[in-house]
Amino acid sequence: MKSIIVTGAGSGLGKELSISFAQKGYHLILAGRTEKSLTKTKTEIEQNDGKASSLELDIRNPEDVKEKLLILNKDFDLYGLINNAGVGFFGPFLESSDQELEDTFSTNVLGTLHMTKAILPYLLKTNEGLVMNIISTAGLRGKKNEAIYCASKFAVRGFTESLQAEYDQTGVKIIAAYMGGMDTPFWNGSSHIADPSKFRSAREVAGIVMSELHKDTIIIESPKT
Ligand SMILES: NC(=O)c1ccc[n+]([C@@H]2O[C@H](COP(=O)([O-])OP(=O)(O)OC[C@H]3O[C@@H](n4cnc5c(N)ncnc54)[C@H](OP(=O)(O)O)[C@@H]3O)[C@@H](O)[C@H]2O)c1
């Protein structure tokens, strides 16, 4: 059974994509830092006759990422990686803290690069597979009070487009997915968005992503309100 790793699989889009890929017959490796939320996703997948395992992992730790991928490669037929885990801090750039800058780049950018670097050799060996990077429309254009977040997502865009060129002649498909706002726990504790419930649900966005997997670039703009 082919396995797909999803980072940030315990909530929001990562959870919904995990459920959707499990329905397609893949074994899901649900990665994240919070065991309890990963277990909830795993239970939901299993209740629908899908297969999943939990993986406690902080993608900011390259040594742990490498070690865990080594073990996963022994235990499973690794086929894909969805780089979905991400954080965001919003507000005027000059009011941001160094810690927020550090956390955003170490998670959104370095975490994505560590994970991809760790899995790619295994995918290239079998010459098949999928790496999908969940970016954001913040990776397509700059936005007020989103300077650090946009900078991180532009970095992931550059990374993804470069990999697409580099691995074009292989069987490993690299997808860049850009979406507008979603109603997820991402906005908990933030006043940047007045009413996130106006956004698409993560389930709806996951549904659109799944129907566009044949594309290299998926763009899901927010509907005009
Ligand atoms: N919500 C939006 O409006 C929106 C719009 C466009 C794009 N996006 C992007 O979509 C992706 C998913 O976000 P979401 O909206 O579904 O938010 P979410 O529910 O907050 O999901 C983010 C997930 O990332 C995990 N995570 C964070 N840091 C991690 C780390 N160091 N190691 C491993 N896992 C980590 C979190 O789990 P733990 O904290 O348990 O580790 C959480 O499950 C993100 O990349 C986000 O930037 C979001």
mmCIF file of C-alpha atoms and ligand atoms in Angstrom:
data_model
loop_
_atom_site.group_PDB
_atom_site.id
_atom_site.type_symbol
_atom_site.label_atom_id
_atom_site.label_comp_id
_atom_site.label_asym_id
_atom_site.label_seq_id
_atom_site.Cartn_x
_atom_site.Cartn_y
_atom_site.Cartn_z
ATOM 1 C CA MET A 1 0.000 0.000 0.000
ATOM 2 C CA LYS A 2 1.450 3.369 -1.000
ATOM 3 C CA SER A 3 2.003 5.811 1.853
ATOM 4 C CA ILE A 4 1.619 9.577 1.862
ATOM 5 C CA ILE A 5 2.982 11.793 4.641
ATOM 6 C CA VAL A 6 0.910 14.854 5.486
ATOM 7 C CA THR A 7 2.436 17.448 7.827
ATOM 8 C CA GLY A 8 0.022 19.305 10.079
ATOM 9 C CA ALA A 9 -2.481 16.459 9.686
ATOM 10 C CA GLY A 10 -4.150 17.033 13.038
ATOM 11 C CA SER A 11 -6.242 20.023 12.000
ATOM 12 C CA GLY A 12 -7.566 22.210 9.198
ATOM 13 C CA LEU A 13 -6.543 21.498 5.625
ATOM 14 C CA GLY A 14 -4.009 18.808 6.564
ATOM 15 C CA LYS A 15 -6.717 16.795 8.287
ATOM 16 C CA GLU A 16 -9.130 17.087 5.356
ATOM 17 C CA LEU A 17 -6.473 16.238 2.758
ATOM 18 C CA SER A 18 -5.451 13.207 4.845
ATOM 19 C CA ILE A 19 -9.056 11.972 4.957
ATOM 20 C CA SER A 20 -9.394 12.528 1.191
ATOM 21 C CA PHE A 21 -6.170 10.698 0.276
ATOM 22 C CA ALA A 22 -7.127 7.823 2.598
ATOM 23 C CA GLN A 23 -10.439 7.527 0.735
ATOM 24 C CA LYS A 24 -8.418 7.134 -2.470
ATOM 25 C CA GLY A 25 -6.727 4.052 -0.997
ATOM 26 C CA TYR A 26 -3.428 5.436 0.305
ATOM 27 C CA HIS A 27 -2.001 4.722 3.743
ATOM 28 C CA LEU A 28 -1.611 8.070 5.510
ATOM 29 C CA ILE A 29 1.267 9.033 7.768
ATOM 30 C CA LEU A 30 -0.175 11.831 9.880
ATOM 31 C CA ALA A 31 2.606 14.131 11.065
ATOM 32 C CA GLY A 32 2.441 16.945 13.595
ATOM 33 C CA ARG A 33 3.466 17.959 17.085
ATOM 34 C CA THR A 34 0.226 17.180 18.939
ATOM 35 C CA GLU A 35 -0.471 13.483 19.426
ATOM 36 C CA LYS A 36 -4.068 14.014 20.507
ATOM 37 C CA SER A 37 -5.120 15.802 17.333
ATOM 38 C CA LEU A 38 -3.271 13.305 15.111
ATOM 39 C CA THR A 39 -5.100 10.462 16.876
ATOM 40 C CA LYS A 40 -8.435 12.153 16.129
ATOM 41 C CA THR A 41 -7.634 12.298 12.405
ATOM 42 C CA LYS A 42 -6.419 8.682 12.494
ATOM 43 C CA THR A 43 -9.646 7.520 14.174
ATOM 44 C CA GLU A 44 -11.769 9.358 11.613
ATOM 45 C CA ILE A 45 -9.846 7.727 8.755
ATOM 46 C CA GLU A 46 -10.130 4.255 10.311
ATOM 47 C CA GLN A 47 -13.856 4.672 10.951
ATOM 48 C CA ASN A 48 -14.183 5.082 7.187
ATOM 49 C CA ASP A 49 -12.138 1.911 6.533
ATOM 50 C CA GLY A 50 -8.982 3.855 5.694
ATOM 51 C CA LYS A 51 -5.452 3.197 6.898
ATOM 52 C CA ALA A 52 -3.328 5.689 8.844
ATOM 53 C CA SER A 53 -0.446 5.988 11.311
ATOM 54 C CA SER A 54 0.477 8.926 13.550
ATOM 55 C CA LEU A 55 3.917 10.458 13.560
ATOM 56 C CA GLU A 56 4.878 12.938 16.246
ATOM 57 C CA LEU A 57 7.300 15.239 14.504
ATOM 58 C CA ASP A 58 8.439 18.839 14.655
ATOM 59 C CA ILE A 59 9.391 19.681 11.086
ATOM 60 C CA ARG A 60 11.766 22.398 12.351
ATOM 61 C CA ASN A 61 14.149 19.711 13.600
ATOM 62 C CA PRO A 62 16.194 18.431 10.612
ATOM 63 C CA GLU A 63 17.891 15.600 12.542
ATOM 64 C CA ASP A 64 14.560 14.218 13.742
ATOM 65 C CA VAL A 65 13.082 14.600 10.262
ATOM 66 C CA LYS A 66 15.946 12.601 8.681
ATOM 67 C CA GLU A 67 15.879 9.886 11.342
ATOM 68 C CA LYS A 68 12.116 9.426 11.192
ATOM 69 C CA LEU A 69 12.091 9.328 7.385
ATOM 70 C CA LEU A 70 14.775 6.627 7.463
ATOM 71 C CA ILE A 71 12.561 4.491 9.700
ATOM 72 C CA LEU A 72 9.410 5.238 7.694
ATOM 73 C CA ASN A 73 11.152 4.171 4.495
ATOM 74 C CA LYS A 74 11.907 0.791 6.068
ATOM 75 C CA ASP A 75 8.344 0.278 7.291
ATOM 76 C CA PHE A 76 6.283 1.735 4.443
ATOM 77 C CA ASP A 77 6.172 2.150 0.669
ATOM 78 C CA LEU A 78 6.703 5.912 0.650
ATOM 79 C CA TYR A 79 4.896 7.531 -2.279
ATOM 80 C CA GLY A 80 4.135 11.129 -1.330
ATOM 81 C CA LEU A 81 4.569 14.145 0.884
ATOM 82 C CA ILE A 82 2.109 16.958 1.459
ATOM 83 C CA ASN A 83 3.978 19.888 3.001
ATOM 84 C CA ASN A 84 0.989 21.440 4.700
ATOM 85 C CA ALA A 85 2.151 22.423 8.222
ATOM 86 C CA GLY A 86 2.418 26.176 8.577
ATOM 87 C CA VAL A 87 2.111 29.074 10.967
ATOM 88 C CA GLY A 88 1.294 32.748 10.513
ATOM 89 C CA PHE A 89 1.773 35.917 12.542
ATOM 90 C CA PHE A 90 0.057 39.007 11.255
ATOM 91 C CA GLY A 91 0.210 42.741 11.893
ATOM 92 C CA PRO A 92 2.429 45.702 11.015
ATOM 93 C CA PHE A 93 5.922 44.516 10.099
ATOM 94 C CA LEU A 94 7.649 46.792 12.624
ATOM 95 C CA GLU A 95 5.552 45.372 15.449
ATOM 96 C CA SER A 96 6.602 41.767 14.734
ATOM 97 C CA SER A 97 8.989 40.053 17.104
ATOM 98 C CA ASP A 98 12.200 38.275 16.117
ATOM 99 C CA GLN A 99 10.641 35.094 17.509
ATOM 100 C CA GLU A 100 7.663 35.388 15.151
ATOM 101 C CA LEU A 101 9.993 35.870 12.215
ATOM 102 C CA GLU A 102 12.090 32.893 13.325
ATOM 103 C CA ASP A 103 9.035 30.640 13.880
ATOM 104 C CA THR A 104 7.491 31.528 10.534
ATOM 105 C CA PHE A 105 10.605 30.811 8.509
ATOM 106 C CA SER A 106 11.714 27.750 10.475
ATOM 107 C CA THR A 107 8.281 26.150 10.032
ATOM 108 C CA ASN A 108 6.936 27.345 6.675
ATOM 109 C CA VAL A 109 10.229 27.463 4.792
ATOM 110 C CA LEU A 110 12.908 25.351 6.492
ATOM 111 C CA GLY A 111 10.416 22.706 7.656
ATOM 112 C CA THR A 112 9.169 22.272 4.090
ATOM 113 C CA LEU A 113 12.739 22.063 2.760
ATOM 114 C CA HIS A 114 13.861 19.560 5.436
ATOM 115 C CA MET A 115 10.897 17.279 4.784
ATOM 116 C CA THR A 116 11.303 17.421 1.024
ATOM 117 C CA LYS A 117 15.054 16.811 1.188
ATOM 118 C CA ALA A 118 14.474 13.808 3.430
ATOM 119 C CA ILE A 119 11.849 12.072 1.247
ATOM 120 C CA LEU A 120 12.973 12.928 -2.299
ATOM 121 C CA PRO A 121 15.791 10.337 -2.539
ATOM 122 C CA TYR A 122 13.290 7.560 -1.731
ATOM 123 C CA LEU A 123 10.791 8.792 -4.328
ATOM 124 C CA LEU A 124 13.479 9.194 -6.992
ATOM 125 C CA LYS A 125 14.653 5.633 -6.354
ATOM 126 C CA THR A 126 11.268 4.262 -7.422
ATOM 127 C CA ASN A 127 10.887 7.132 -9.916
ATOM 128 C CA GLU A 128 7.309 7.822 -8.890
ATOM 129 C CA GLY A 129 5.550 9.921 -6.335
ATOM 130 C CA LEU A 130 4.079 13.227 -5.373
ATOM 131 C CA VAL A 131 5.259 16.247 -3.416
ATOM 132 C CA MET A 132 2.600 18.898 -2.901
ATOM 133 C CA ASN A 133 3.415 22.170 -1.196
ATOM 134 C CA ILE A 134 0.508 23.978 0.423
ATOM 135 C CA ILE A 135 1.390 27.624 -0.106
ATOM 136 C CA SER A 136 -1.304 30.349 -0.038
ATOM 137 C CA THR A 137 -2.340 33.238 -2.224
ATOM 138 C CA ALA A 138 0.126 35.024 0.117
ATOM 139 C CA GLY A 139 2.736 33.316 -2.072
ATOM 140 C CA LEU A 140 1.324 34.992 -5.179
ATOM 141 C CA ARG A 141 1.162 38.634 -4.060
ATOM 142 C CA GLY A 142 2.110 40.779 -1.084
ATOM 143 C CA LYS A 143 -0.580 41.768 1.408
ATOM 144 C CA LYS A 144 -0.831 44.487 4.068
ATOM 145 C CA ASN A 145 0.135 43.307 7.564
ATOM 146 C CA GLU A 146 1.266 39.939 6.172
ATOM 147 C CA ALA A 147 4.894 40.815 5.337
ATOM 148 C CA ILE A 148 6.578 37.935 7.169
ATOM 149 C CA TYR A 149 3.964 35.358 6.191
ATOM 150 C CA CYS A 150 4.039 36.462 2.529
ATOM 151 C CA ALA A 151 7.843 36.409 2.524
ATOM 152 C CA SER A 152 7.787 32.819 3.800
ATOM 153 C CA LYS A 153 5.200 31.719 1.255
ATOM 154 C CA PHE A 154 7.041 33.429 -1.622
ATOM 155 C CA ALA A 155 10.080 31.420 -0.536
ATOM 156 C CA VAL A 156 8.103 28.176 -0.727
ATOM 157 C CA ARG A 157 6.828 29.215 -4.149
ATOM 158 C CA GLY A 158 10.394 29.730 -5.398
ATOM 159 C CA PHE A 159 11.421 26.414 -3.932
ATOM 160 C CA THR A 160 8.499 24.583 -5.526
ATOM 161 C CA GLU A 161 8.923 26.138 -8.979
ATOM 162 C CA SER A 162 12.629 25.307 -8.892
ATOM 163 C CA LEU A 163 11.961 21.677 -7.966
ATOM 164 C CA GLN A 164 9.398 21.457 -10.764
ATOM 165 C CA ALA A 165 12.110 22.457 -13.235
ATOM 166 C CA GLU A 166 14.741 20.217 -11.635
ATOM 167 C CA TYR A 167 12.641 17.026 -11.523
ATOM 168 C CA ASP A 168 10.599 17.634 -14.659
ATOM 169 C CA GLN A 169 12.022 14.569 -16.406
ATOM 170 C CA THR A 170 11.309 12.194 -13.510
ATOM 171 C CA GLY A 171 8.211 10.359 -12.352
ATOM 172 C CA VAL A 172 7.983 12.513 -9.245
ATOM 173 C CA LYS A 173 5.233 15.091 -9.602
ATOM 174 C CA ILE A 174 5.679 18.374 -7.747
ATOM 175 C CA ILE A 175 2.564 20.485 -7.159
ATOM 176 C CA ALA A 176 2.270 24.061 -5.896
ATOM 177 C CA ALA A 177 -1.116 24.753 -4.269
ATOM 178 C CA TYR A 178 -2.194 28.327 -3.574
ATOM 179 C CA MET A 179 -5.438 29.019 -1.750
ATOM 180 C CA GLY A 180 -7.181 32.026 -0.259
ATOM 181 C CA GLY A 181 -8.488 32.161 3.308
ATOM 182 C CA MET A 182 -9.882 29.047 4.979
ATOM 183 C CA ASP A 183 -11.911 28.729 8.148
ATOM 184 C CA THR A 184 -9.447 26.711 10.253
ATOM 185 C CA PRO A 185 -7.724 26.882 13.681
ATOM 186 C CA PHE A 186 -4.982 28.851 11.872
ATOM 187 C CA TRP A 187 -6.881 32.032 12.834
ATOM 188 C CA ASN A 188 -7.389 31.134 16.508
ATOM 189 C CA GLY A 189 -6.070 33.957 18.665
ATOM 190 C CA SER A 190 -5.572 36.314 15.714
ATOM 191 C CA SER A 191 -7.540 39.498 15.101
ATOM 192 C CA HIS A 192 -6.109 39.935 11.585
ATOM 193 C CA ILE A 193 -9.244 38.459 10.036
ATOM 194 C CA ALA A 194 -12.493 39.782 11.517
ATOM 195 C CA ASP A 195 -14.634 36.777 10.635
ATOM 196 C CA PRO A 196 -12.857 33.632 9.360
ATOM 197 C CA SER A 197 -16.222 31.820 9.192
ATOM 198 C CA LYS A 198 -16.779 33.715 5.917
ATOM 199 C CA PHE A 199 -13.931 31.726 4.358
ATOM 200 C CA ARG A 200 -14.204 28.392 2.604
ATOM 201 C CA SER A 201 -14.060 25.378 4.884
ATOM 202 C CA ALA A 202 -10.927 23.228 4.805
ATOM 203 C CA ARG A 203 -13.095 20.374 3.524
ATOM 204 C CA GLU A 204 -14.239 22.398 0.532
ATOM 205 C CA VAL A 205 -10.679 23.461 -0.309
ATOM 206 C CA ALA A 206 -9.421 19.875 0.088
ATOM 207 C CA GLY A 207 -12.156 18.765 -2.325
ATOM 208 C CA ILE A 208 -11.017 21.266 -4.955
ATOM 209 C CA VAL A 209 -7.354 20.303 -4.469
ATOM 210 C CA MET A 210 -8.191 16.603 -4.916
ATOM 211 C CA SER A 211 -10.052 17.333 -8.160
ATOM 212 C CA GLU A 212 -7.068 19.266 -9.557
ATOM 213 C CA LEU A 213 -4.219 16.892 -8.715
ATOM 214 C CA HIS A 214 -3.466 16.498 -12.423
ATOM 215 C CA LYS A 215 -2.216 20.120 -12.505
ATOM 216 C CA ASP A 216 1.277 21.381 -11.540
ATOM 217 C CA THR A 217 -0.165 24.567 -10.082
ATOM 218 C CA ILE A 218 -3.463 24.736 -8.232
ATOM 219 C CA ILE A 219 -4.878 28.194 -7.526
ATOM 220 C CA ILE A 220 -8.027 28.518 -5.427
ATOM 221 C CA GLU A 221 -8.864 32.194 -5.029
ATOM 222 C CA SER A 222 -11.315 33.344 -2.355
ATOM 223 C CA PRO A 223 -14.763 33.955 -3.834
ATOM 224 C CA LYS A 224 -15.598 37.650 -4.241
ATOM 225 C CA THR A 225 -17.899 38.711 -1.388
HETATM 226 N N1 LIG B 1 -6.265 29.119 7.052
HETATM 227 C C1 LIG B 1 -6.016 29.906 6.009
HETATM 228 O O1 LIG B 1 -6.683 30.949 5.792
HETATM 229 C C2 LIG B 1 -4.937 29.535 5.020
HETATM 230 C C3 LIG B 1 -4.986 30.083 3.738
HETATM 231 C C4 LIG B 1 -4.015 29.730 2.803
HETATM 232 C C5 LIG B 1 -3.021 28.834 3.148
HETATM 233 N N2 LIG B 1 -2.983 28.314 4.409
HETATM 234 C C6 LIG B 1 -1.918 27.357 4.707
HETATM 235 O O2 LIG B 1 -2.519 26.085 4.835
HETATM 236 C C7 LIG B 1 -1.701 25.257 5.665
HETATM 237 C C8 LIG B 1 -2.565 24.578 6.719
HETATM 238 O O3 LIG B 1 -3.083 25.559 7.578
HETATM 239 P P1 LIG B 1 -4.537 25.465 8.250
HETATM 240 O O4 LIG B 1 -5.288 26.639 7.817
HETATM 241 O O5 LIG B 1 -5.110 24.126 8.062
HETATM 242 O O6 LIG B 1 -4.150 25.763 9.778
HETATM 243 P P2 LIG B 1 -4.008 24.831 11.063
HETATM 244 O O7 LIG B 1 -5.263 24.111 11.322
HETATM 245 O O8 LIG B 1 -3.435 25.724 12.111
HETATM 246 O O9 LIG B 1 -2.929 23.747 10.603
HETATM 247 C C9 LIG B 1 -1.549 23.901 10.693
HETATM 248 C C10 LIG B 1 -0.968 22.590 11.166
HETATM 249 O O10 LIG B 1 0.461 22.666 11.149
HETATM 250 C C11 LIG B 1 0.944 21.954 12.263
HETATM 251 N N3 LIG B 1 2.266 22.452 12.610
HETATM 252 C C12 LIG B 1 2.612 23.733 12.930
HETATM 253 N N4 LIG B 1 3.915 23.806 13.221
HETATM 254 C C13 LIG B 1 4.417 22.544 13.069
HETATM 255 C C14 LIG B 1 5.715 21.979 13.228
HETATM 256 N N5 LIG B 1 6.763 22.737 13.621
HETATM 257 N N6 LIG B 1 5.891 20.655 12.980
HETATM 258 C C15 LIG B 1 4.835 19.893 12.604
HETATM 259 N N7 LIG B 1 3.588 20.369 12.436
HETATM 260 C C16 LIG B 1 3.376 21.690 12.670
HETATM 261 C C17 LIG B 1 -0.082 22.216 13.368
HETATM 262 O O11 LIG B 1 -0.134 21.147 14.292
HETATM 263 P P3 LIG B 1 0.681 21.121 15.684
HETATM 264 O O12 LIG B 1 0.642 22.541 16.207
HETATM 265 O O13 LIG B 1 -0.055 20.134 16.498
HETATM 266 O O14 LIG B 1 2.047 20.662 15.312
HETATM 267 C C18 LIG B 1 -1.391 22.238 12.579
HETATM 268 O O15 LIG B 1 -2.009 20.976 12.560
HETATM 269 C C19 LIG B 1 -0.608 26.177 6.238
HETATM 270 O O16 LIG B 1 0.576 25.995 5.495
HETATM 271 C C20 LIG B 1 -1.170 27.578 6.009
HETATM 272 O O17 LIG B 1 -0.140 28.530 5.870
HETATM 273 C C21 LIG B 1 -3.914 28.631 5.349
#
